[in-house]
Coordinates of C-alpha atoms in Angstrom, one line a residue:
M281 CA 22.0 -2.3 -14.6
V282 CA 18.4 -3.6 -14.8
S283 CA 16.9 -3.3 -18.3
P284 CA 13.7 -1.3 -18.8
T285 CA 11.9 -4.5 -19.8
T286 CA 12.5 -6.1 -16.4
M287 CA 11.2 -3.0 -14.5
P288 CA 7.5 -2.8 -13.6
H289 CA 7.3 0.8 -14.8
G290 CA 9.2 0.2 -18.1
L291 CA 10.6 3.7 -18.2
P292 CA 14.3 4.2 -19.3
P293 CA 16.4 3.8 -16.1
G294 CA 18.8 6.6 -17.0
T295 CA 16.0 9.1 -16.8
L296 CA 15.1 8.5 -13.2
S297 CA 16.8 9.0 -9.8
S298 CA 17.1 5.9 -7.6
G299 CA 14.3 7.2 -5.4
M300 CA 11.9 7.8 -8.3
D301 CA 12.8 4.4 -9.7
L302 CA 11.8 2.8 -6.4
L303 CA 8.5 4.8 -6.2
L304 CA 7.5 3.9 -9.7
N305 CA 8.4 0.3 -9.4
F306 CA 6.3 0.2 -6.2
L307 CA 3.4 1.8 -8.0
Y308 CA 3.3 -0.6 -10.9
S309 CA 3.9 -3.6 -8.7
Y310 CA 0.8 -2.8 -6.6
L311 CA -1.6 -2.3 -9.6
P312 CA -4.4 -5.0 -9.6
E313 CA -4.3 -7.7 -12.2
P314 CA -7.1 -7.3 -14.8
P315 CA -9.7 -10.0 -14.9
I316 CA -8.6 -11.1 -18.3
C317 CA -5.3 -11.9 -20.0
T318 CA -3.8 -12.4 -23.4
A319 CA -1.8 -15.5 -22.5
A320 CA -4.6 -18.0 -22.7
S321 CA -4.6 -20.3 -25.7
L322 CA -7.8 -21.2 -27.6
C323 CA -8.4 -24.5 -29.3
C324 CA -11.4 -26.5 -30.5
A325 CA -11.9 -30.2 -30.9
A326 CA -12.4 -31.5 -34.4
A327 CA -16.0 -32.2 -35.2
A328 CA -17.5 -34.7 -37.6
D329 CA -19.5 -31.9 -39.3
S330 CA -19.0 -28.2 -39.9
A331 CA -22.0 -27.0 -37.9
D332 CA -21.4 -23.8 -35.9
R333 CA -22.5 -25.0 -32.5
V334 CA -20.9 -22.0 -30.7
S335 CA -23.3 -19.5 -32.4
R336 CA -26.2 -21.6 -31.2
L337 CA -25.4 -20.8 -27.5
P338 CA -27.7 -18.3 -25.7
D339 CA -26.8 -14.6 -26.0
D340 CA -26.2 -14.3 -22.3
L341 CA -23.6 -17.0 -22.4
L342 CA -21.9 -15.6 -25.5
R343 CA -21.8 -12.1 -23.8
R344 CA -20.1 -13.7 -20.8
V345 CA -17.5 -15.3 -23.1
L346 CA -16.9 -11.9 -24.9
S347 CA -16.5 -10.1 -21.6
L348 CA -13.5 -12.3 -20.8
L349 CA -11.7 -11.4 -24.1
P350 CA -9.3 -8.4 -24.6
A351 CA -11.3 -5.5 -26.1
K352 CA -9.8 -5.7 -29.5
D353 CA -10.4 -9.5 -29.8
G354 CA -13.9 -9.0 -28.6
A355 CA -14.5 -6.3 -31.3
R356 CA -13.2 -8.6 -34.0
T357 CA -15.9 -11.2 -33.4
A358 CA -18.3 -8.8 -35.1
V359 CA -17.0 -10.0 -38.5
L360 CA -17.7 -13.7 -37.8
S361 CA -21.4 -13.5 -38.9
S362 CA -24.5 -11.5 -38.5
R363 CA -25.3 -13.5 -35.4
W364 CA -22.2 -12.0 -33.7
R365 CA -22.4 -8.5 -35.1
G366 CA -24.1 -6.8 -32.1
L367 CA -23.0 -9.1 -29.3
W368 CA -19.7 -7.3 -28.4
R369 CA -21.4 -4.0 -28.0
S370 CA -24.0 -5.5 -25.7
A371 CA -21.4 -7.4 -23.5
P372 CA -19.7 -5.9 -20.5
L373 CA -16.4 -4.2 -21.5
V374 CA -13.1 -4.9 -19.8
L375 CA -10.7 -2.3 -21.1
V376 CA -7.0 -2.8 -20.6
D377 CA -4.9 -0.4 -22.7
T378 CA -1.8 -2.7 -22.7
H379 CA -3.9 -5.1 -24.7
L380 CA -4.2 -2.4 -27.4
L381 CA -0.5 -1.9 -28.0
P382 CA 0.4 -2.2 -31.6
G383 CA 2.6 -5.3 -31.0
G384 CA -0.1 -7.0 -29.0
D385 CA 2.2 -7.1 -26.0
G386 CA 0.0 -7.2 -22.9
E387 CA 2.8 -6.4 -20.5
R388 CA 5.4 -4.1 -21.9
R389 CA 4.4 -0.4 -21.8
P390 CA 6.0 2.2 -24.0
A391 CA 9.2 3.5 -22.5
R392 CA 8.8 7.0 -24.2
A393 CA 6.2 9.2 -25.6
G394 CA 5.8 8.6 -29.3
A395 CA 3.8 6.9 -32.0
S396 CA 3.2 3.7 -30.0
S397 CA 1.9 5.5 -26.9
R398 CA -0.3 7.8 -29.0
A399 CA -1.7 4.9 -30.9
V400 CA -2.8 3.4 -27.6
T401 CA -4.4 6.7 -26.5
N402 CA -6.3 6.9 -29.8
A403 CA -7.4 3.3 -29.5
V404 CA -8.7 3.9 -26.0
S405 CA -10.7 6.9 -27.2
A406 CA -12.2 4.8 -30.1
V407 CA -13.2 1.9 -27.8
L408 CA -14.8 4.3 -25.2
E409 CA -16.8 6.0 -28.0
A410 CA -17.9 2.8 -29.7
H411 CA -18.9 0.6 -26.8
P412 CA -22.0 1.7 -24.8
G413 CA -21.1 -0.2 -21.7
P414 CA -21.4 -1.4 -19.0
L415 CA -17.7 -1.0 -18.0
P416 CA -16.8 -3.1 -15.0
F417 CA -13.0 -2.7 -15.3
A418 CA -10.7 -0.2 -17.0
S419 CA -6.9 -0.1 -16.7
L420 CA -5.2 2.9 -18.5
T421 CA -1.5 2.9 -17.8
C422 CA 0.2 3.5 -21.2
S423 CA -0.5 7.1 -22.2
F424 CA 1.9 10.0 -21.9
M425 CA -0.7 12.8 -21.1
V426 CA 0.4 16.4 -21.2
H427 CA -1.5 19.8 -20.9
A428 CA -2.6 19.5 -24.6
D429 CA -4.7 16.5 -23.6
D430 CA -7.0 18.3 -21.1
R431 CA -10.1 18.1 -23.3
L432 CA -9.4 14.4 -24.1
L433 CA -9.1 13.6 -20.4
A434 CA -12.4 15.4 -19.7
R435 CA -14.1 13.4 -22.5
W436 CA -12.7 10.1 -21.2
F437 CA -14.0 10.7 -17.7
Q438 CA -17.4 11.7 -19.0
L439 CA -17.6 8.4 -21.0
L440 CA -16.3 6.4 -18.0
A441 CA -19.0 8.0 -15.8
D442 CA -21.7 7.4 -18.4
K443 CA -20.8 3.7 -18.8
G444 CA -20.8 3.1 -15.0
V445 CA -17.2 2.1 -14.5
H446 CA -16.7 0.0 -11.4
E447 CA -12.9 -0.4 -11.2
L448 CA -10.5 2.2 -12.6
I449 CA -6.7 2.1 -12.8
F450 CA -5.4 5.4 -14.2
V451 CA -1.6 6.0 -14.3
N452 CA 0.2 8.8 -16.3
R453 CA 3.5 8.0 -17.8
P454 CA 5.6 11.2 -17.8
F455 CA 7.9 11.6 -14.8
P456 CA 8.7 13.9 -13.2
L457 CA 5.1 15.1 -13.3
P458 CA 4.3 17.8 -15.8
G459 CA 1.9 19.3 -13.3
L460 CA -1.1 18.0 -15.1
R461 CA -4.2 17.8 -12.9
L462 CA -6.8 15.2 -13.1
P463 CA -10.0 16.6 -14.5
P464 CA -12.7 17.4 -11.9
A465 CA -15.0 15.0 -13.9
I466 CA -13.3 12.1 -12.1
F467 CA -15.6 12.9 -9.2
S468 CA -18.6 12.3 -11.5
C469 CA -17.8 8.6 -11.6
A470 CA -20.3 7.7 -8.9
S471 CA -20.3 4.0 -9.8
L472 CA -16.6 3.5 -8.8
R473 CA -15.9 0.8 -6.3
R474 CA -12.1 0.6 -6.6
L475 CA -9.9 3.5 -7.8
C476 CA -6.1 3.4 -8.4
I477 CA -4.5 6.8 -9.3
G478 CA -0.7 7.1 -10.1
A479 CA 1.5 10.0 -11.2
W480 CA -1.1 12.7 -11.3
V481 CA -1.9 16.0 -9.5
L482 CA -5.3 15.8 -7.8
P483 CA -7.9 18.2 -8.9
D484 CA -8.3 21.5 -6.9
T485 CA -10.8 20.1 -4.4
A486 CA -11.6 23.5 -3.0
A487 CA -13.2 24.4 -6.4
L488 CA -15.3 21.3 -6.8
P489 CA -19.1 21.4 -6.8
R490 CA -20.9 20.0 -3.8
S491 CA -22.2 17.1 -5.9
A492 CA -18.6 15.7 -6.3
A493 CA -18.6 12.3 -4.5
F494 CA -17.6 8.7 -4.6
P495 CA -20.7 7.2 -2.9
N496 CA -19.8 3.6 -3.7
L497 CA -16.0 3.7 -3.5
R498 CA -14.6 0.8 -1.3
Q499 CA -10.9 0.9 -2.2
L500 CA -8.6 3.8 -3.0
F501 CA -5.0 3.6 -4.0
L502 CA -3.0 6.9 -4.5
S503 CA 0.6 6.6 -5.6
C504 CA 3.2 9.2 -6.7
V505 CA 0.5 11.9 -6.6
V506 CA 0.6 15.5 -5.7
M507 CA -2.0 16.5 -3.0
E508 CA -2.5 19.9 -1.5
A509 CA -3.2 20.5 2.2
N510 CA -6.9 19.4 2.4
D511 CA -7.2 17.2 -0.6
L512 CA -7.0 13.9 1.3
D513 CA -9.5 15.1 3.8
F514 CA -11.9 16.0 1.0
V515 CA -11.5 12.7 -0.7
L516 CA -12.2 10.8 2.5
A517 CA -15.2 13.0 3.3
V518 CA -16.9 12.3 -0.1
S519 CA -16.2 8.6 0.1
P520 CA -18.6 7.4 2.8
A521 CA -18.3 3.7 2.0
L522 CA -14.5 3.7 1.7
E523 CA -13.0 0.6 3.5
I524 CA -9.4 0.4 2.3
L525 CA -7.0 3.4 1.8
T526 CA -3.4 3.0 0.5
V527 CA -1.1 6.0 -0.1
T528 CA 2.4 5.4 -1.4
G529 CA 5.1 7.8 -2.6
S530 CA 3.1 11.0 -2.0
L531 CA 5.1 13.8 -3.5
T532 CA 4.0 16.4 -1.0
P533 CA 4.0 16.3 2.8
L534 CA 0.7 14.9 4.2
R535 CA -1.4 15.4 7.3
A536 CA -3.9 12.5 7.4
R537 CA -7.0 12.9 9.6
L538 CA -9.1 9.8 9.7
T539 CA -12.6 10.5 10.9
T540 CA -14.5 8.0 8.7
H541 CA -16.7 5.3 10.2
S542 CA -16.2 2.9 7.2
L543 CA -12.4 2.5 7.0
R544 CA -11.0 -0.9 7.9
S545 CA -7.5 -0.8 6.6
V546 CA -5.1 2.2 6.0
Q547 CA -1.6 2.2 4.7
F548 CA 0.9 5.0 4.3
C549 CA 4.4 4.2 2.9
L550 CA 7.3 5.9 1.2
S551 CA 5.7 9.2 1.9
I552 CA 6.5 12.3 4.0
M553 CA 4.0 12.1 6.8
N554 CA 3.8 15.1 9.2
E555 CA 0.8 13.7 11.1
I556 CA -1.4 10.6 11.1
A557 CA -4.4 11.3 13.3
V558 CA -6.9 8.5 13.8
V559 CA -9.5 10.7 15.4
D560 CA -12.7 8.6 15.0
A561 CA -12.4 5.3 13.1
P562 CA -14.4 2.7 15.0
R563 CA -14.1 0.1 12.3
L564 CA -10.4 0.5 11.6
E565 CA -8.6 -2.9 12.0
R566 CA -5.2 -2.3 10.4
L567 CA -2.9 0.8 10.3
F568 CA 0.3 0.3 8.3
L569 CA 3.2 2.8 8.3
W570 CA 6.1 1.6 6.2
K571 CA 9.4 3.4 5.2
N572 CA 8.0 6.9 5.4
W573 CA 10.6 9.6 5.3
N574 CA 11.5 11.6 8.4
E575 CA 14.5 13.0 10.2
R576 CA 16.3 9.7 9.8
H577 CA 16.4 10.4 6.1
G578 CA 17.9 13.9 6.4
L579 CA 14.6 15.6 6.7
S580 CA 15.4 17.4 10.0
D581 CA 12.1 19.3 10.1
V582 CA 9.9 16.2 9.7
K583 CA 8.9 14.5 12.9
T584 CA 5.8 12.4 12.4
T585 CA 3.1 12.5 15.0
V586 CA 0.9 9.5 15.3
K587 CA -2.4 10.1 17.2
I588 CA -4.7 7.3 18.1
D589 CA -8.2 7.6 19.6
H590 CA -11.5 5.8 19.3
V591 CA -10.1 2.6 17.6
S592 CA -11.9 -0.2 19.4
K593 CA -11.3 -2.7 16.6
L594 CA -7.7 -1.9 15.7
R595 CA -5.8 -5.2 15.7
V596 CA -2.6 -4.6 13.7
L597 CA -0.4 -1.5 14.0
G598 CA 3.1 -0.6 12.7
Y599 CA 5.7 0.3 12.0
L600 CA 6.0 2.7 14.9
E601 CA 9.4 4.3 15.4
P602 CA 10.2 4.9 19.1
G603 CA 12.2 8.1 19.6
V604 CA 11.3 9.3 16.1
H605 CA 7.5 9.1 16.0
V606 CA 5.6 11.3 18.5
L607 CA 2.9 8.9 19.8
Q608 CA -0.3 10.4 21.2
I609 CA -3.1 8.2 22.6
G610 CA -6.2 10.1 23.5
N611 CA -5.0 13.4 25.0
T612 CA -1.7 11.9 26.3
I613 CA 1.6 12.4 24.5
I614 CA 3.6 9.3 25.3
Q615 CA 7.1 10.2 26.5
V616 CA 9.7 9.1 29.1
G617 CA 8.0 8.8 32.4
T618 CA 4.5 8.2 31.1
K619 CA 2.7 5.6 33.1
A620 CA 0.2 3.3 31.5
S621 CA -3.5 3.9 32.3
M622 CA -6.8 3.3 30.7
C623 CA -6.6 6.7 29.0
N624 CA -3.3 6.1 27.2
T625 CA -3.4 2.4 26.2
V626 CA -4.9 0.7 23.1
P627 CA -6.0 -2.8 24.4
S628 CA -7.4 -3.9 21.0
V629 CA -4.0 -4.2 19.3
Q630 CA -2.8 -7.8 19.0
M631 CA 0.0 -7.4 16.5
L632 CA 2.5 -4.5 16.8
A633 CA 5.6 -3.7 14.7
V634 CA 8.3 -1.3 15.7
Q635 CA 11.5 -0.1 14.0
L636 CA 14.4 1.5 15.8
Q637 CA 18.2 1.9 16.0
F638 CA 19.4 0.0 19.0
A639 CA 22.6 2.1 19.0
F640 CA 20.6 5.1 20.1
C641 CA 19.7 5.4 23.8
S642 CA 16.8 7.7 23.1
E643 CA 15.1 5.1 20.9
V644 CA 15.7 2.1 23.1
E645 CA 14.4 3.9 26.1
M646 CA 11.1 4.7 24.4
L647 CA 10.6 1.0 23.3
P648 CA 9.3 -0.3 26.6
I649 CA 7.2 2.8 27.1
F650 CA 5.6 2.2 23.7
L651 CA 5.1 -1.5 24.5
R652 CA 3.2 -0.6 27.7
C653 CA 0.7 1.3 25.6
F654 CA -0.4 -1.9 23.9
P655 CA -1.0 -4.4 26.8
N656 CA -2.6 -7.2 24.8
V657 CA 0.0 -7.6 22.0
E658 CA 0.5 -11.3 21.1
T659 CA 2.8 -10.8 18.1
L660 CA 5.7 -8.3 18.1
V661 CA 7.7 -7.5 15.0
V662 CA 11.0 -5.6 15.6
E663 CA 13.2 -4.3 12.9
S664 CA 16.7 -3.2 13.9
R665 CA 17.9 -0.3 11.7
A666 CA 21.6 0.0 11.0
H667 CA 23.7 2.9 12.0
R668 CA 27.1 3.7 10.6
E669 CA 28.7 4.8 13.8
T670 CA 29.8 2.4 16.5
L671 CA 28.3 3.8 19.7
S672 CA 28.9 2.7 23.2
N673 CA 26.7 0.0 24.7
L674 CA 23.7 1.1 26.8
N675 CA 23.3 0.6 30.5
L676 CA 22.4 -3.1 30.8
K677 CA 19.9 -2.2 33.5
I678 CA 17.6 -0.4 31.1
W679 CA 15.5 -3.6 30.6
Q680 CA 15.6 -4.4 34.3
R681 CA 14.1 -1.0 35.0
A682 CA 11.5 -1.6 32.2
N683 CA 10.0 -4.6 33.9
P684 CA 7.2 -5.4 34.2
I685 CA 5.6 -4.9 30.8
E686 CA 2.1 -6.4 30.7
C687 CA 2.0 -7.6 27.0
V688 CA 5.5 -9.2 27.4
Q689 CA 4.6 -11.0 30.7
L690 CA 1.1 -12.1 30.0
H691 CA 0.3 -12.2 26.2
L692 CA 3.3 -12.3 23.9
R693 CA 3.4 -15.5 21.9
T694 CA 5.5 -14.6 18.9
L695 CA 8.5 -12.4 18.4
A696 CA 10.0 -11.7 15.0
F697 CA 13.3 -9.8 15.0
H698 CA 14.5 -8.5 11.6
E699 CA 17.9 -7.2 10.5
L700 CA 19.9 -8.4 13.6
Q701 CA 23.1 -6.2 13.5
G702 CA 25.0 -8.3 16.1
R703 CA 25.1 -5.7 18.9
H704 CA 25.0 -6.2 22.6
N705 CA 22.0 -3.8 22.8
E706 CA 20.0 -6.1 20.6
F707 CA 20.9 -9.2 22.6
D708 CA 20.0 -7.5 25.8
F709 CA 16.5 -6.9 24.4
L710 CA 16.2 -10.5 23.1
T711 CA 17.4 -11.9 26.5
F712 CA 14.8 -9.7 28.3
I713 CA 12.0 -11.2 26.1
A714 CA 13.3 -14.7 26.5
E715 CA 13.4 -14.4 30.3
N716 CA 10.1 -12.6 30.9
A717 CA 7.7 -13.6 28.1
R718 CA 5.9 -16.4 30.0
K719 CA 3.7 -17.5 27.0
L720 CA 6.3 -17.1 24.3
E721 CA 6.1 -19.9 21.8
R722 CA 8.2 -18.7 18.8
M723 CA 11.1 -16.4 18.4
F724 CA 12.1 -15.7 14.8
I725 CA 15.4 -14.0 14.1
V726 CA 16.5 -12.7 10.7
M727 CA 20.1 -11.6 10.6
K728 CA 21.4 -8.8 8.5
M729 CA 23.2 -10.1 5.4
Q730 CA 26.3 -8.2 6.5
V731 CA 26.7 -7.7 10.2
A732 CA 27.4 -4.1 11.2
P733 CA 31.0 -3.0 12.0
G734 CA 31.6 -3.4 15.7
G735 CA 28.9 -6.0 16.0
D736 CA 29.1 -8.7 18.6
Q737 CA 28.7 -11.8 16.4
E738 CA 30.3 -14.1 18.9
D739 CA 27.4 -13.5 21.4
L740 CA 24.7 -14.8 19.0
P741 CA 24.2 -18.1 20.8
I742 CA 22.8 -16.3 23.9
V743 CA 19.4 -16.0 22.2
I744 CA 19.2 -19.6 21.1
D745 CA 17.2 -21.8 23.4
H746 CA 15.4 -25.1 23.0
K747 CA 12.0 -23.5 23.7
F748 CA 12.1 -21.2 20.7
V749 CA 12.2 -21.6 17.0
I750 CA 15.0 -19.6 15.4
N751 CA 14.0 -19.1 11.8
T752 CA 15.8 -17.0 9.1
A753 CA 12.8 -16.7 6.8
T754 CA 10.0 -15.3 9.0
P755 CA 7.6 -12.8 7.5
S756 CA 7.5 -9.2 8.7
L757 CA 4.4 -7.2 9.5
P758 CA 1.6 -8.1 7.0
H759 CA 0.7 -5.2 4.7
A760 CA -2.5 -4.6 2.8
G761 CA -2.1 -4.4 -0.9
V762 CA -4.4 -2.3 -3.1
D763 CA -7.0 -5.0 -3.0
G764 CA -6.9 -4.9 0.8
I765 CA -5.8 -8.5 1.2
V766 CA -3.2 -8.8 4.0
S767 CA 0.0 -10.4 2.7
A768 CA 3.4 -10.9 4.2
Q769 CA 6.3 -8.9 3.0

């Protein structure tokens, strides 16, 4: 069993289900690193005299030095001399509550509510009250907030707004959620540029005043949150400058309607998505869908609809799930028999990722139909999902009937195939690509650690050819972290 100290969330493992453990580890792993740390060592060279040369430095330079120190270390400099007394309060404040832990441990958060977590909460209040700002960065992830803390929360957000906070990470510790809502005052933080919210219930957006807005927000990360039907639409509507949206582990089913002209990157993962509708997002470049829960996970009433329209700059898309996702492009629902046309294709997409069970005819038959909708794909990522049953092989003519596929014949340069199960149906697909992709330069194949029962391991050499690179360490579809930087998973 993994110990709490090695888990990003730091909560006792016995108190969480495996699913909640996964969601919380995902949440804490995605949090941005603060611009300061407690690990740096300080030293000074021996001088021939005892002159205090540091204090002779200009105030602006000293303030810059203080802004790079943990809050409690910066506050302690006030006792050095009268020269330093007012400097910390006039320097920009970087507030990271893990730096305020009684033991001085900048990493390990309290595992349970108690004296340690309450001491951190009180210290945060003291710092916010004492320092006038500005506040470029605040990370508050140690407190166990409950309903009794409603007034304290409202005061915190009033102070954060007054001090012009630019980046805010705000994660509550109790889990499961006690139903505690974020105070409406969070929408008064008009200076916010990046916001990360974890393990909270969003405010009742229907009751918010018209002035509620995030006019400067560029990046938004929502994880393990409870949102009602129109909450996400509201947040997007009052964030006119938002460029990067990441939603992970939503605890309520979502319908996402993207109509903003500022979004460049959107990611939904580990959530229940009823619908993702890209209605009008002319700047959108990347749309990531990863491990969202649907009928494959026992949710028989969840069939995700993915609608795409007006996305002239969309370059990266995935993971689509043929046979599980209902794909709609423009006014056309893509289904068996749909013929590609200008009205139901997305020519801007250059990198596409799909995930399917090759044991299911319904999913394999939809794969070539999906591929025809993206005629200019140069990089294709395919993940084969395992299925416990051993099903009969499909008709080998399925790929012969599928030909021609424009992106395969004319544009495909790289194929990455993940989780090869060792089934004939997979080899049929790989053979089709090898024989028809005229510009194919690289084929990466990552085998599953344990080949599925009934797999056809002996047939593996049929996909090995001197013109391809067979690599067992290829990256999958890049995904955008909370900072919006595309990284390989």
